[in-house]
Amino acid sequence: MKQALIVIDMQNGFLNPESPLCIRDARATVPACAQVIAACRRADIPVVFVNRAYRADGSDVEHTRRQLWAQGGKPLTPGSTGPISIENPPEFGRREKDYEIIKPRYSAFFQTALDLLLRRLKVDTVLLAGTTTPNCIRTTCYDAISLDYRVRVLEDCCSSNTEEIQRSNMRDMANVGAEICSSAGFLQELEGGKLSVRPAMAEDLDRCAEIEAACFPPEQAASRETIRARIASYGNHFLVGELSGTIVGFVMGPVICREFIADEMFGDAGCHSESHPWQSVFSLAVHPDWQRMGCGREMLDALIVQARREKRRGVTLTCLERKLKYYESFGFVNRGVSQSIHGGAVWYDMTLAL
């Protein structure tokens, strides 16, 4: 199977609420699309951006859209900038090896060279992402099937103006033979399937420092030297997660003597002792390229299982308010606002009794 990722109409003119052509849920799919794009590049899967661009005089705008287009500032014209522009989101980080095709209508195959490009690349399977699901994604899906391509639609990388429209069109595409899958499932498949969790080693320092810096603001992130000291002092409680040999994240914390984490512990590797009762979690970090794949959950589960095996009293951590529900899903209990002022943020103590 040779795949290609087709990213359709993910442009400011369809993403920005200030544009008359904005699709309500399109902007929310940008992070998932960006993850898939980055993963496909790593795997040498061709990435094809299929975009819209209208002539400034409107002579090639669909007659069903022409009035809205003219009254809305003529979006998606070459050289346009801002909320109505033809530009793709900066999160996608367009690369020289990416392909771009301009399409005149809904389907990415209609009056374009997409079919020729895919056959030259020996592609037999297309991955569809973008907007809008009932129009551009669906027509591209049907044309691809008619041209004998296998079609996989990345559901959370596609968008519609309502949830009902989204569900109905996904169901219809599945009924004609397209495979509907999540970006997380696709990424796990692409990255080798199962996450491997193991204790950190000294040679993991650079990658762990890179992940820490990518996941936390400077005032909260641990320094490279602090991470080095943590690996050296309690490496068995510093677990890294690997996919296909690449470290994608880590969970770590010393075993401490008290139920709640104190700020002075963050800079003191000596607070750890195997005889203490509480397994702490100082950091749970997954590199942005691998987030939303369940890696963080697998790593924290592994640390909890280890703490239970070592007969700890429980697991303790601090988190921001927006993360409370996430940790509650593991069974952690919110114990109220923490005394911690780490990084100038408001933290909450959470504990999991074992």
mmCIF file of C-alpha atoms in Angstrom:
data_model
loop_
_atom_site.group_PDB
_atom_site.id
_atom_site.type_symbol
_atom_site.label_atom_id
_atom_site.label_comp_id
_atom_site.label_asym_id
_atom_site.label_seq_id
_atom_site.Cartn_x
_atom_site.Cartn_y
_atom_site.Cartn_z
ATOM 1 C CA MET A 1 0.000 0.000 0.000
ATOM 2 C CA LYS A 2 1.387 3.401 -1.027
ATOM 3 C CA GLN A 3 -0.445 6.298 0.593
ATOM 4 C CA ALA A 4 -0.652 10.044 -0.046
ATOM 5 C CA LEU A 5 -2.178 12.667 2.224
ATOM 6 C CA ILE A 6 -4.573 15.054 0.470
ATOM 7 C CA VAL A 7 -5.187 18.221 2.521
ATOM 8 C CA ILE A 8 -8.147 20.085 1.039
ATOM 9 C CA ASP A 9 -9.006 23.794 1.363
ATOM 10 C CA MET A 10 -7.340 24.346 4.741
ATOM 11 C CA GLN A 11 -6.850 28.042 3.991
ATOM 12 C CA ASN A 12 -7.527 31.234 5.903
ATOM 13 C CA GLY A 13 -10.520 31.990 3.689
ATOM 14 C CA PHE A 14 -12.254 28.856 4.988
ATOM 15 C CA LEU A 15 -10.792 28.831 8.529
ATOM 16 C CA ASN A 16 -11.105 32.396 9.784
ATOM 17 C CA PRO A 17 -14.451 33.497 11.295
ATOM 18 C CA GLU A 18 -14.011 36.900 9.643
ATOM 19 C CA SER A 19 -14.223 35.321 6.196
ATOM 20 C CA PRO A 20 -17.674 34.958 4.559
ATOM 21 C CA LEU A 21 -16.650 31.451 3.463
ATOM 22 C CA CYS A 22 -15.644 30.237 6.953
ATOM 23 C CA ILE A 23 -16.626 26.685 7.875
ATOM 24 C CA ARG A 24 -17.698 26.646 11.531
ATOM 25 C CA ASP A 25 -15.653 23.683 12.774
ATOM 26 C CA ALA A 26 -12.699 23.908 10.388
ATOM 27 C CA ARG A 27 -10.313 25.844 12.609
ATOM 28 C CA ALA A 28 -10.641 23.278 15.401
ATOM 29 C CA THR A 29 -9.193 20.566 13.131
ATOM 30 C CA VAL A 30 -5.914 22.413 12.493
ATOM 31 C CA PRO A 31 -3.949 20.730 15.362
ATOM 32 C CA ALA A 32 -4.958 17.217 14.299
ATOM 33 C CA CYS A 33 -4.201 18.008 10.657
ATOM 34 C CA ALA A 34 -0.805 19.436 11.614
ATOM 35 C CA GLN A 35 0.081 16.254 13.521
ATOM 36 C CA VAL A 36 -0.856 14.052 10.582
ATOM 37 C CA ILE A 37 1.055 16.253 8.140
ATOM 38 C CA ALA A 38 4.195 16.119 10.306
ATOM 39 C CA ALA A 39 3.920 12.338 10.717
ATOM 40 C CA CYS A 40 3.441 11.771 6.984
ATOM 41 C CA ARG A 41 6.542 13.815 6.236
ATOM 42 C CA ARG A 42 8.553 11.723 8.683
ATOM 43 C CA ALA A 43 7.266 8.566 7.015
ATOM 44 C CA ASP A 44 7.953 9.890 3.481
ATOM 45 C CA ILE A 45 4.246 9.827 2.638
ATOM 46 C CA PRO A 46 3.580 12.519 -0.008
ATOM 47 C CA VAL A 47 1.638 15.526 1.275
ATOM 48 C CA VAL A 48 -0.533 17.259 -1.324
ATOM 49 C CA PHE A 49 -2.186 20.575 -0.504
ATOM 50 C CA VAL A 50 -5.241 21.023 -2.700
ATOM 51 C CA ASN A 51 -6.267 24.658 -2.440
ATOM 52 C CA ARG A 52 -8.719 27.151 -3.923
ATOM 53 C CA ALA A 53 -7.681 30.371 -5.642
ATOM 54 C CA TYR A 54 -10.102 32.612 -7.535
ATOM 55 C CA ARG A 55 -9.336 35.209 -10.201
ATOM 56 C CA ALA A 56 -9.695 38.755 -8.944
ATOM 57 C CA ASP A 57 -12.456 39.465 -11.462
ATOM 58 C CA GLY A 58 -14.506 36.518 -10.162
ATOM 59 C CA SER A 59 -14.814 34.922 -13.584
ATOM 60 C CA ASP A 60 -14.041 31.454 -12.214
ATOM 61 C CA VAL A 61 -16.118 31.599 -9.015
ATOM 62 C CA GLU A 62 -19.015 29.106 -8.866
ATOM 63 C CA HIS A 63 -22.285 30.846 -9.713
ATOM 64 C CA THR A 64 -23.767 29.518 -6.451
ATOM 65 C CA ARG A 65 -21.075 31.355 -4.465
ATOM 66 C CA ARG A 66 -20.401 34.431 -6.607
ATOM 67 C CA GLN A 67 -22.652 36.908 -4.794
ATOM 68 C CA LEU A 68 -21.392 35.915 -1.335
ATOM 69 C CA TRP A 69 -17.815 36.042 -2.628
ATOM 70 C CA ALA A 70 -18.195 39.533 -4.116
ATOM 71 C CA GLN A 71 -19.961 40.976 -1.092
ATOM 72 C CA GLY A 72 -17.491 39.387 1.335
ATOM 73 C CA GLY A 73 -14.341 41.085 0.072
ATOM 74 C CA LYS A 74 -13.416 38.620 -2.690
ATOM 75 C CA PRO A 75 -11.705 35.970 -0.538
ATOM 76 C CA LEU A 76 -9.156 33.451 -1.807
ATOM 77 C CA THR A 77 -7.703 35.628 -4.560
ATOM 78 C CA PRO A 78 -3.949 35.388 -5.279
ATOM 79 C CA GLY A 79 -2.008 37.885 -3.203
ATOM 80 C CA SER A 80 -4.747 38.207 -0.592
ATOM 81 C CA THR A 81 -3.695 38.402 3.042
ATOM 82 C CA GLY A 82 -5.287 38.140 6.466
ATOM 83 C CA PRO A 83 -8.559 36.363 7.273
ATOM 84 C CA ILE A 84 -9.703 35.943 3.641
ATOM 85 C CA SER A 85 -6.365 34.841 2.179
ATOM 86 C CA ILE A 86 -5.380 31.724 0.269
ATOM 87 C CA GLU A 87 -2.670 30.926 2.833
ATOM 88 C CA ASN A 88 -2.509 27.655 4.748
ATOM 89 C CA PRO A 89 -2.153 27.806 8.563
ATOM 90 C CA PRO A 90 1.400 28.384 9.826
ATOM 91 C CA GLU A 91 1.032 25.229 11.959
ATOM 92 C CA PHE A 92 1.342 23.201 8.750
ATOM 93 C CA GLY A 93 4.838 24.557 8.040
ATOM 94 C CA ARG A 94 4.747 24.139 4.269
ATOM 95 C CA ARG A 95 7.866 22.333 2.991
ATOM 96 C CA GLU A 96 9.619 22.397 -0.354
ATOM 97 C CA LYS A 97 8.887 18.716 -0.976
ATOM 98 C CA ASP A 98 5.123 19.195 -0.431
ATOM 99 C CA TYR A 99 2.912 19.339 -3.499
ATOM 100 C CA GLU A 100 0.253 21.942 -4.235
ATOM 101 C CA ILE A 101 -2.660 21.735 -6.656
ATOM 102 C CA ILE A 102 -5.239 24.451 -7.284
ATOM 103 C CA LYS A 103 -8.728 23.096 -7.861
ATOM 104 C CA PRO A 104 -11.568 25.040 -9.501
ATOM 105 C CA ARG A 105 -14.477 23.191 -7.861
ATOM 106 C CA TYR A 106 -15.291 20.837 -4.990
ATOM 107 C CA SER A 107 -13.475 17.630 -5.958
ATOM 108 C CA ALA A 108 -9.687 17.601 -5.794
ATOM 109 C CA PHE A 109 -9.760 15.526 -9.005
ATOM 110 C CA PHE A 110 -12.061 17.788 -11.067
ATOM 111 C CA GLN A 111 -10.059 19.480 -13.849
ATOM 112 C CA THR A 112 -6.758 19.045 -11.958
ATOM 113 C CA ALA A 113 -3.590 16.977 -12.405
ATOM 114 C CA LEU A 114 -4.072 15.152 -9.092
ATOM 115 C CA ASP A 115 -4.770 11.752 -10.667
ATOM 116 C CA LEU A 116 -1.677 12.058 -12.871
ATOM 117 C CA LEU A 117 0.486 13.078 -9.899
ATOM 118 C CA LEU A 118 -0.718 10.190 -7.729
ATOM 119 C CA ARG A 119 -0.145 7.631 -10.474
ATOM 120 C CA ARG A 120 3.366 8.982 -11.132
ATOM 121 C CA LEU A 121 4.033 8.582 -7.397
ATOM 122 C CA LYS A 122 2.580 5.029 -7.573
ATOM 123 C CA VAL A 123 -0.017 5.887 -4.936
ATOM 124 C CA ASP A 124 -2.937 3.507 -4.515
ATOM 125 C CA THR A 125 -4.442 4.880 -1.272
ATOM 126 C CA VAL A 126 -5.516 8.451 -0.526
ATOM 127 C CA LEU A 127 -5.839 9.893 2.975
ATOM 128 C CA LEU A 128 -8.382 12.708 3.034
ATOM 129 C CA ALA A 129 -8.260 15.664 5.413
ATOM 130 C CA GLY A 130 -9.646 19.182 5.225
ATOM 131 C CA THR A 131 -12.895 21.031 4.686
ATOM 132 C CA THR A 132 -15.734 20.936 4.034
ATOM 133 C CA THR A 133 -16.858 17.334 4.563
ATOM 134 C CA PRO A 134 -20.171 17.364 2.606
ATOM 135 C CA ASN A 135 -18.669 19.099 -0.404
ATOM 136 C CA CYS A 136 -14.938 18.866 -1.059
ATOM 137 C CA ILE A 137 -14.110 15.802 1.053
ATOM 138 C CA ARG A 138 -17.125 13.819 -0.102
ATOM 139 C CA THR A 139 -16.791 14.588 -3.819
ATOM 140 C CA THR A 140 -13.077 13.850 -3.685
ATOM 141 C CA CYS A 141 -13.825 10.573 -1.913
ATOM 142 C CA TYR A 142 -16.346 9.502 -4.553
ATOM 143 C CA ASP A 143 -14.070 10.480 -7.439
ATOM 144 C CA ALA A 144 -11.135 8.642 -5.864
ATOM 145 C CA ILE A 145 -13.221 5.484 -5.520
ATOM 146 C CA SER A 146 -14.358 5.867 -9.152
ATOM 147 C CA LEU A 147 -10.690 6.071 -10.150
ATOM 148 C CA ASP A 148 -9.965 2.859 -8.198
ATOM 149 C CA TYR A 149 -8.077 4.397 -5.291
ATOM 150 C CA ARG A 150 -8.522 3.067 -1.790
ATOM 151 C CA VAL A 151 -9.866 5.906 0.377
ATOM 152 C CA ARG A 152 -9.243 6.565 4.061
ATOM 153 C CA VAL A 153 -11.007 9.580 5.596
ATOM 154 C CA LEU A 154 -9.420 11.017 8.749
ATOM 155 C CA GLU A 155 -12.628 11.956 10.521
ATOM 156 C CA ASP A 156 -11.282 14.403 13.121
ATOM 157 C CA CYS A 157 -9.205 16.120 10.422
ATOM 158 C CA CYS A 158 -12.367 17.005 8.468
ATOM 159 C CA SER A 159 -15.062 19.544 9.282
ATOM 160 C CA SER A 160 -18.590 20.713 8.578
ATOM 161 C CA ASN A 161 -20.872 23.505 9.707
ATOM 162 C CA THR A 162 -22.850 21.217 12.016
ATOM 163 C CA GLU A 163 -22.217 17.939 13.799
ATOM 164 C CA GLU A 164 -25.257 16.390 12.114
ATOM 165 C CA ILE A 165 -23.877 17.162 8.648
ATOM 166 C CA GLN A 166 -20.513 15.732 9.680
ATOM 167 C CA ARG A 167 -21.977 12.467 10.987
ATOM 168 C CA SER A 168 -24.312 11.968 8.020
ATOM 169 C CA ASN A 169 -21.600 12.445 5.427
ATOM 170 C CA MET A 170 -19.128 10.212 7.223
ATOM 171 C CA ARG A 171 -21.780 7.526 7.331
ATOM 172 C CA ASP A 172 -22.490 7.918 3.601
ATOM 173 C CA MET A 173 -18.807 7.704 2.666
ATOM 174 C CA ALA A 174 -18.409 4.598 4.812
ATOM 175 C CA ASN A 175 -21.418 3.064 3.053
ATOM 176 C CA VAL A 176 -19.779 3.427 -0.366
ATOM 177 C CA GLY A 177 -16.548 1.792 0.793
ATOM 178 C CA ALA A 178 -14.331 4.488 2.289
ATOM 179 C CA GLU A 179 -12.534 3.660 5.526
ATOM 180 C CA ILE A 180 -13.358 6.187 8.254
ATOM 181 C CA CYS A 181 -10.623 6.408 10.901
ATOM 182 C CA SER A 182 -9.294 8.773 13.546
ATOM 183 C CA SER A 183 -6.018 10.625 13.296
ATOM 184 C CA ALA A 184 -4.878 8.955 16.539
ATOM 185 C CA GLY A 185 -5.476 5.495 15.117
ATOM 186 C CA PHE A 186 -3.712 6.377 11.895
ATOM 187 C CA LEU A 187 -0.729 7.857 13.731
ATOM 188 C CA GLN A 188 -0.352 4.846 16.001
ATOM 189 C CA GLU A 189 -0.431 2.594 12.966
ATOM 190 C CA LEU A 190 2.097 4.804 11.186
ATOM 191 C CA GLU A 191 4.477 5.075 14.129
ATOM 192 C CA GLY A 192 4.706 1.332 14.649
ATOM 193 C CA GLY A 193 1.622 0.565 16.685
ATOM 194 C CA LYS A 194 2.308 -0.066 20.369
ATOM 195 C CA LEU A 195 4.054 2.422 22.611
ATOM 196 C CA SER A 196 7.085 1.048 24.437
ATOM 197 C CA VAL A 197 7.586 2.428 27.960
ATOM 198 C CA ARG A 198 10.940 2.055 29.727
ATOM 199 C CA PRO A 199 13.136 3.791 32.338
ATOM 200 C CA ALA A 200 15.159 6.740 31.085
ATOM 201 C CA MET A 201 18.890 6.464 30.472
ATOM 202 C CA ALA A 202 21.614 9.096 30.427
ATOM 203 C CA GLU A 203 21.682 9.136 26.617
ATOM 204 C CA ASP A 204 17.991 10.154 26.584
ATOM 205 C CA LEU A 205 18.820 13.547 28.130
ATOM 206 C CA ASP A 206 18.844 15.680 24.973
ATOM 207 C CA ARG A 207 15.548 14.323 23.678
ATOM 208 C CA CYS A 208 13.843 14.665 27.059
ATOM 209 C CA ALA A 209 15.058 18.253 27.387
ATOM 210 C CA GLU A 210 13.710 18.968 23.900
ATOM 211 C CA ILE A 211 10.294 17.557 24.804
ATOM 212 C CA GLU A 212 10.181 19.467 28.110
ATOM 213 C CA ALA A 213 10.918 22.747 26.299
ATOM 214 C CA ALA A 214 8.282 22.016 23.646
ATOM 215 C CA CYS A 215 5.549 21.256 26.198
ATOM 216 C CA PHE A 216 5.967 23.882 28.906
ATOM 217 C CA PRO A 217 6.545 27.657 29.001
ATOM 218 C CA PRO A 218 10.054 28.710 30.135
ATOM 219 C CA GLU A 219 8.895 29.654 33.628
ATOM 220 C CA GLN A 220 7.559 26.128 34.209
ATOM 221 C CA ALA A 221 9.957 23.951 32.198
ATOM 222 C CA ALA A 222 12.807 22.123 33.909
ATOM 223 C CA SER A 223 16.307 22.942 32.709
ATOM 224 C CA ARG A 224 18.527 20.452 30.933
ATOM 225 C CA GLU A 225 20.720 20.149 34.027
ATOM 226 C CA THR A 226 17.692 19.533 36.259
ATOM 227 C CA ILE A 227 16.528 16.769 33.932
ATOM 228 C CA ARG A 228 20.026 15.283 33.982
ATOM 229 C CA ALA A 229 19.974 15.200 37.798
ATOM 230 C CA ARG A 230 16.522 13.609 37.841
ATOM 231 C CA ILE A 231 17.520 10.810 35.467
ATOM 232 C CA ALA A 232 20.645 10.157 37.536
ATOM 233 C CA SER A 233 18.816 10.198 40.880
ATOM 234 C CA TYR A 234 15.623 8.313 40.089
ATOM 235 C CA GLY A 235 15.843 6.985 36.548
ATOM 236 C CA ASN A 236 13.585 4.057 37.424
ATOM 237 C CA HIS A 237 10.817 6.579 38.101
ATOM 238 C CA PHE A 238 11.546 8.586 34.938
ATOM 239 C CA LEU A 239 9.708 6.632 32.245
ATOM 240 C CA VAL A 240 10.045 7.442 28.538
ATOM 241 C CA GLY A 241 7.647 6.351 25.808
ATOM 242 C CA GLU A 242 9.001 5.237 22.431
ATOM 243 C CA LEU A 243 7.325 4.691 19.073
ATOM 244 C CA SER A 244 9.462 3.029 16.400
ATOM 245 C CA GLY A 245 12.606 3.891 18.356
ATOM 246 C CA THR A 246 11.756 7.592 18.812
ATOM 247 C CA ILE A 247 11.103 8.994 22.275
ATOM 248 C CA VAL A 248 7.761 10.786 22.024
ATOM 249 C CA GLY A 249 7.264 11.699 25.681
ATOM 250 C CA PHE A 250 7.937 10.924 29.310
ATOM 251 C CA VAL A 251 6.385 10.817 32.769
ATOM 252 C CA MET A 252 8.526 11.264 35.841
ATOM 253 C CA GLY A 253 8.676 12.101 39.518
ATOM 254 C CA PRO A 254 10.568 11.101 42.660
ATOM 255 C CA VAL A 255 9.161 8.955 45.443
ATOM 256 C CA ILE A 256 8.550 11.472 48.224
ATOM 257 C CA CYS A 257 7.807 11.432 51.943
ATOM 258 C CA ARG A 258 4.652 13.563 51.935
ATOM 259 C CA GLU A 259 1.246 13.483 50.282
ATOM 260 C CA PHE A 260 1.552 16.780 48.423
ATOM 261 C CA ILE A 261 4.388 18.120 46.270
ATOM 262 C CA ALA A 262 6.274 21.160 47.596
ATOM 263 C CA ASP A 263 7.932 23.665 45.270
ATOM 264 C CA GLU A 264 11.385 23.139 46.750
ATOM 265 C CA MET A 265 11.286 19.523 45.574
ATOM 266 C CA PHE A 266 11.458 20.537 41.891
ATOM 267 C CA GLY A 267 15.077 21.587 42.226
ATOM 268 C CA ASP A 268 16.128 18.983 44.772
ATOM 269 C CA ALA A 269 16.756 15.508 43.363
ATOM 270 C CA GLY A 270 17.628 14.443 46.916
ATOM 271 C CA CYS A 271 13.950 14.504 47.928
ATOM 272 C CA HIS A 272 13.667 11.011 46.424
ATOM 273 C CA SER A 273 13.960 7.841 48.470
ATOM 274 C CA GLU A 274 12.783 4.338 47.643
ATOM 275 C CA SER A 275 11.575 4.036 51.226
ATOM 276 C CA HIS A 276 9.097 6.923 50.913
ATOM 277 C CA PRO A 277 5.359 6.194 50.419
ATOM 278 C CA TRP A 278 4.218 8.598 47.680
ATOM 279 C CA GLN A 279 5.025 8.358 43.967
ATOM 280 C CA SER A 280 4.935 11.902 42.628
ATOM 281 C CA VAL A 281 4.404 13.111 39.075
ATOM 282 C CA PHE A 282 6.514 16.168 38.363
ATOM 283 C CA SER A 283 5.945 16.063 34.617
ATOM 284 C CA LEU A 284 3.835 14.276 32.017
ATOM 285 C CA ALA A 285 4.957 15.496 28.600
ATOM 286 C CA VAL A 286 4.284 14.344 25.058
ATOM 287 C CA HIS A 287 5.985 16.055 22.135
ATOM 288 C CA PRO A 288 3.441 18.132 20.131
ATOM 289 C CA ASP A 289 3.959 15.949 17.040
ATOM 290 C CA TRP A 290 2.626 12.919 18.942
ATOM 291 C CA GLN A 291 -0.085 14.440 21.111
ATOM 292 C CA ARG A 292 -3.707 13.243 21.019
ATOM 293 C CA MET A 293 -2.614 9.661 20.347
ATOM 294 C CA GLY A 294 -3.079 8.344 23.882
ATOM 295 C CA CYS A 295 0.672 8.235 24.610
ATOM 296 C CA GLY A 296 0.373 10.304 27.792
ATOM 297 C CA ARG A 297 -2.313 8.000 29.133
ATOM 298 C CA GLU A 298 -0.215 4.899 28.465
ATOM 299 C CA MET A 299 2.845 6.367 30.179
ATOM 300 C CA LEU A 300 0.975 7.542 33.264
ATOM 301 C CA ASP A 301 -0.793 4.184 33.484
ATOM 302 C CA ALA A 302 2.642 2.518 33.442
ATOM 303 C CA LEU A 303 3.881 4.711 36.302
ATOM 304 C CA ILE A 304 0.723 3.970 38.324
ATOM 305 C CA VAL A 305 1.131 0.225 37.760
ATOM 306 C CA GLN A 306 4.756 0.481 38.892
ATOM 307 C CA ALA A 307 3.766 2.406 42.035
ATOM 308 C CA ARG A 308 1.131 -0.193 42.841
ATOM 309 C CA ARG A 309 3.648 -2.997 42.345
ATOM 310 C CA GLU A 310 6.057 -1.211 44.702
ATOM 311 C CA LYS A 311 3.239 -0.917 47.278
ATOM 312 C CA ARG A 312 3.233 2.873 47.430
ATOM 313 C CA ARG A 313 0.473 4.577 49.384
ATOM 314 C CA GLY A 314 -0.574 6.533 46.331
ATOM 315 C CA VAL A 315 0.384 8.801 43.440
ATOM 316 C CA THR A 316 0.381 12.574 43.831
ATOM 317 C CA LEU A 317 0.631 15.443 41.375
ATOM 318 C CA THR A 318 -0.253 19.082 40.794
ATOM 319 C CA CYS A 319 -2.033 20.303 37.679
ATOM 320 C CA LEU A 320 -3.637 23.347 36.113
ATOM 321 C CA GLU A 321 -7.416 23.722 36.279
ATOM 322 C CA ARG A 322 -7.854 22.824 32.603
ATOM 323 C CA LYS A 323 -6.279 19.396 33.275
ATOM 324 C CA LEU A 324 -8.471 18.397 36.223
ATOM 325 C CA LYS A 325 -10.913 16.290 34.208
ATOM 326 C CA TYR A 326 -8.074 14.522 32.425
ATOM 327 C CA TYR A 327 -6.490 13.322 35.669
ATOM 328 C CA GLU A 328 -9.878 12.569 37.212
ATOM 329 C CA SER A 329 -10.346 10.066 34.363
ATOM 330 C CA PHE A 330 -7.471 8.048 35.920
ATOM 331 C CA GLY A 331 -9.143 8.110 39.331
ATOM 332 C CA PHE A 332 -7.225 11.067 40.806
ATOM 333 C CA VAL A 333 -9.155 13.143 43.337
ATOM 334 C CA ASN A 334 -8.990 16.934 43.381
ATOM 335 C CA ARG A 335 -7.709 17.963 46.809
ATOM 336 C CA GLY A 336 -8.071 21.714 46.212
ATOM 337 C CA VAL A 337 -5.791 24.589 45.337
ATOM 338 C CA SER A 338 -2.164 23.763 45.983
ATOM 339 C CA GLN A 339 0.277 25.882 47.968
ATOM 340 C CA SER A 340 2.555 25.653 44.924
ATOM 341 C CA ILE A 341 3.318 28.884 43.067
ATOM 342 C CA HIS A 342 5.582 27.156 40.540
ATOM 343 C CA GLY A 343 5.928 29.266 37.394
ATOM 344 C CA GLY A 344 3.492 31.827 38.787
ATOM 345 C CA ALA A 345 0.467 29.615 38.012
ATOM 346 C CA VAL A 346 -2.456 28.372 40.118
ATOM 347 C CA TRP A 347 -2.110 24.622 40.703
ATOM 348 C CA TYR A 348 -4.375 21.971 42.151
ATOM 349 C CA ASP A 349 -3.276 19.038 44.303
ATOM 350 C CA MET A 350 -4.521 15.678 43.077
ATOM 351 C CA THR A 351 -3.981 12.260 44.606
ATOM 352 C CA LEU A 352 -4.686 8.680 43.615
ATOM 353 C CA ALA A 353 -4.886 6.202 46.484
ATOM 354 C CA LEU A 354 -3.454 2.756 45.702
#
